[in-house]
């Protein structure tokens, strides 16, 4: 084996080491990202499993708004400012009174400005996607 062959083998060996190191780094980073995503998914699923709400009633005391009464039937505290309220499929703004956190087994009311007539399908969604529906019919 001549000197030229030894140099070529050495170059190939160094190239293989560099390629292997690079591949290992890439695979290691990807595996770390997958682990982080799995952990985040677990936390989200845990939060969803422990969050629940129930719309217990809807009232319209002044014919211009709906007062939606709800109970936090889950075991997690819900942030009232992070709710989404949909009436007939349209996202609506709502108002609420302090406290802004809604502890388990506590009742809570929000108000939605809305001309009250006919039938309305109401959906309240928490920050992690747990929802409840209610159909309100005006008399």
Coordinates of C-alpha atoms in Angstrom, one line a residue:
X1 CA 0.0 0.0 0.0
X2 CA 1.5 3.2 -1.2
X3 CA 1.6 6.6 0.4
X4 CA -1.2 7.9 -1.9
X5 CA -3.5 5.1 -0.8
X6 CA -2.8 5.8 2.8
X7 CA -3.6 9.4 2.4
X8 CA -6.9 8.6 0.6
X9 CA -7.9 6.1 3.4
X10 CA -7.0 8.7 6.0
X11 CA -9.1 11.4 4.2
X12 CA -12.1 8.9 3.9
X13 CA -11.7 8.0 7.6
X14 CA -11.8 11.7 8.7
X15 CA -14.7 12.4 6.4
X16 CA -16.6 9.4 7.9
X17 CA -15.9 10.7 11.4
X18 CA -17.1 14.2 10.5
X19 CA -20.2 12.8 8.8
X20 CA -21.0 10.5 11.7
X21 CA -20.6 13.3 14.3
X22 CA -22.8 15.5 12.2
X23 CA -25.5 12.8 11.8
X24 CA -25.4 12.0 15.5
X25 CA -25.9 15.7 16.4
X26 CA -28.8 16.1 14.1
X27 CA -30.5 12.9 15.3
X28 CA -29.9 13.8 18.9
X29 CA -31.4 17.3 18.4
X30 CA -34.4 15.8 16.6
X31 CA -34.9 13.3 19.4
X32 CA -34.7 16.0 22.0
X33 CA -37.4 18.0 20.1
X34 CA -39.7 14.9 20.0
X35 CA -39.2 14.4 23.7
X36 CA -40.1 18.1 24.4
X37 CA -43.1 17.9 22.2
X38 CA -44.3 14.7 23.9
X39 CA -43.9 16.3 27.3
X40 CA -45.9 19.3 26.2
X41 CA -48.6 17.1 24.7
X42 CA -48.9 15.2 28.0
X43 CA -49.3 18.4 29.9
X44 CA -52.0 19.6 27.5
X45 CA -53.9 16.3 27.7
X46 CA -53.6 16.3 31.5
X47 CA -55.0 19.8 31.6
X48 CA -57.9 18.8 29.3
X49 CA -58.7 15.7 31.4
X50 CA -59.0 17.8 34.5
X51 CA -60.9 20.7 33.0
X52 CA -64.7 20.6 32.7
X53 CA -67.5 23.1 32.8
X54 CA -71.3 22.9 32.6
X55 CA -73.7 25.7 31.5
X56 CA -76.4 25.5 34.1
X57 CA -78.7 28.2 32.7
X58 CA -79.1 31.2 30.5
X59 CA -81.2 34.3 31.4
X60 CA -82.1 37.5 29.6
X61 CA -83.2 40.0 32.2
X62 CA -83.3 43.1 29.9
X63 CA -83.8 41.6 26.4
X64 CA -80.5 43.0 25.3
X65 CA -78.0 40.5 26.7
X66 CA -77.7 36.9 27.8
X67 CA -76.5 36.1 31.3
X68 CA -74.8 32.6 31.0
X69 CA -74.5 30.8 34.3
X70 CA -71.9 28.0 34.5
X71 CA -70.3 25.7 37.0
X72 CA -66.6 24.6 36.9
X73 CA -67.1 20.8 37.3
X74 CA -63.4 20.0 36.7
X75 CA -60.6 19.9 39.2
X76 CA -58.5 22.8 37.7
X77 CA -58.9 26.5 38.1
X78 CA -60.2 28.3 34.9
X79 CA -59.1 31.8 33.9
X80 CA -62.3 33.6 33.1
X81 CA -60.5 36.0 30.7
X82 CA -59.4 33.1 28.5
X83 CA -62.9 31.8 27.7
X84 CA -64.3 31.9 24.2
X85 CA -68.1 32.4 23.8
X86 CA -69.8 31.5 20.5
X87 CA -73.4 32.3 19.9
X88 CA -74.9 30.7 16.8
X89 CA -71.4 29.9 15.6
X90 CA -70.1 33.5 15.9
X91 CA -67.4 34.5 18.4
X92 CA -68.8 37.1 20.8
X93 CA -67.2 39.4 23.4
X94 CA -68.4 38.9 26.9
X95 CA -68.1 40.7 30.2
X96 CA -67.6 39.2 33.7
X97 CA -67.0 40.4 37.2
X98 CA -64.1 39.7 39.5
X99 CA -62.7 37.3 40.6
X100 CA -61.1 36.4 37.3
X101 CA -60.2 32.9 38.3
X102 CA -62.9 30.3 38.6
X103 CA -62.1 27.5 41.1
X104 CA -63.5 24.0 40.9
X105 CA -67.2 23.5 41.9
X106 CA -67.7 27.3 41.8
X107 CA -70.5 29.0 39.9
X108 CA -69.7 31.8 37.5
X109 CA -71.7 34.2 35.3
X110 CA -70.7 36.0 32.1
X111 CA -72.8 38.5 30.1
X112 CA -73.0 38.6 26.3
X113 CA -74.5 41.6 24.7
X114 CA -77.0 40.3 22.1
X115 CA -80.4 41.1 20.8
X116 CA -82.4 38.3 22.4
X117 CA -84.9 36.8 20.0
X118 CA -85.7 33.3 18.7
X119 CA -83.3 30.4 19.5
X120 CA -79.6 30.7 20.1
X121 CA -77.0 27.9 20.3
X122 CA -74.4 28.9 22.9
X123 CA -71.0 27.3 23.2
X124 CA -68.4 28.2 25.9
X125 CA -64.8 27.0 25.3
X126 CA -62.0 27.1 27.9
X127 CA -58.4 28.0 27.0
X128 CA -57.5 24.3 26.5
X129 CA -60.5 23.5 24.3
X130 CA -63.0 21.9 26.7
X131 CA -66.5 23.2 25.8
X132 CA -70.1 22.9 26.8
X133 CA -73.2 23.7 24.7
X134 CA -76.6 25.2 25.6
X135 CA -79.7 26.0 23.4
X136 CA -81.6 29.0 24.6
X137 CA -85.1 29.8 23.4
X138 CA -86.6 33.2 24.0
X139 CA -90.2 33.2 25.0

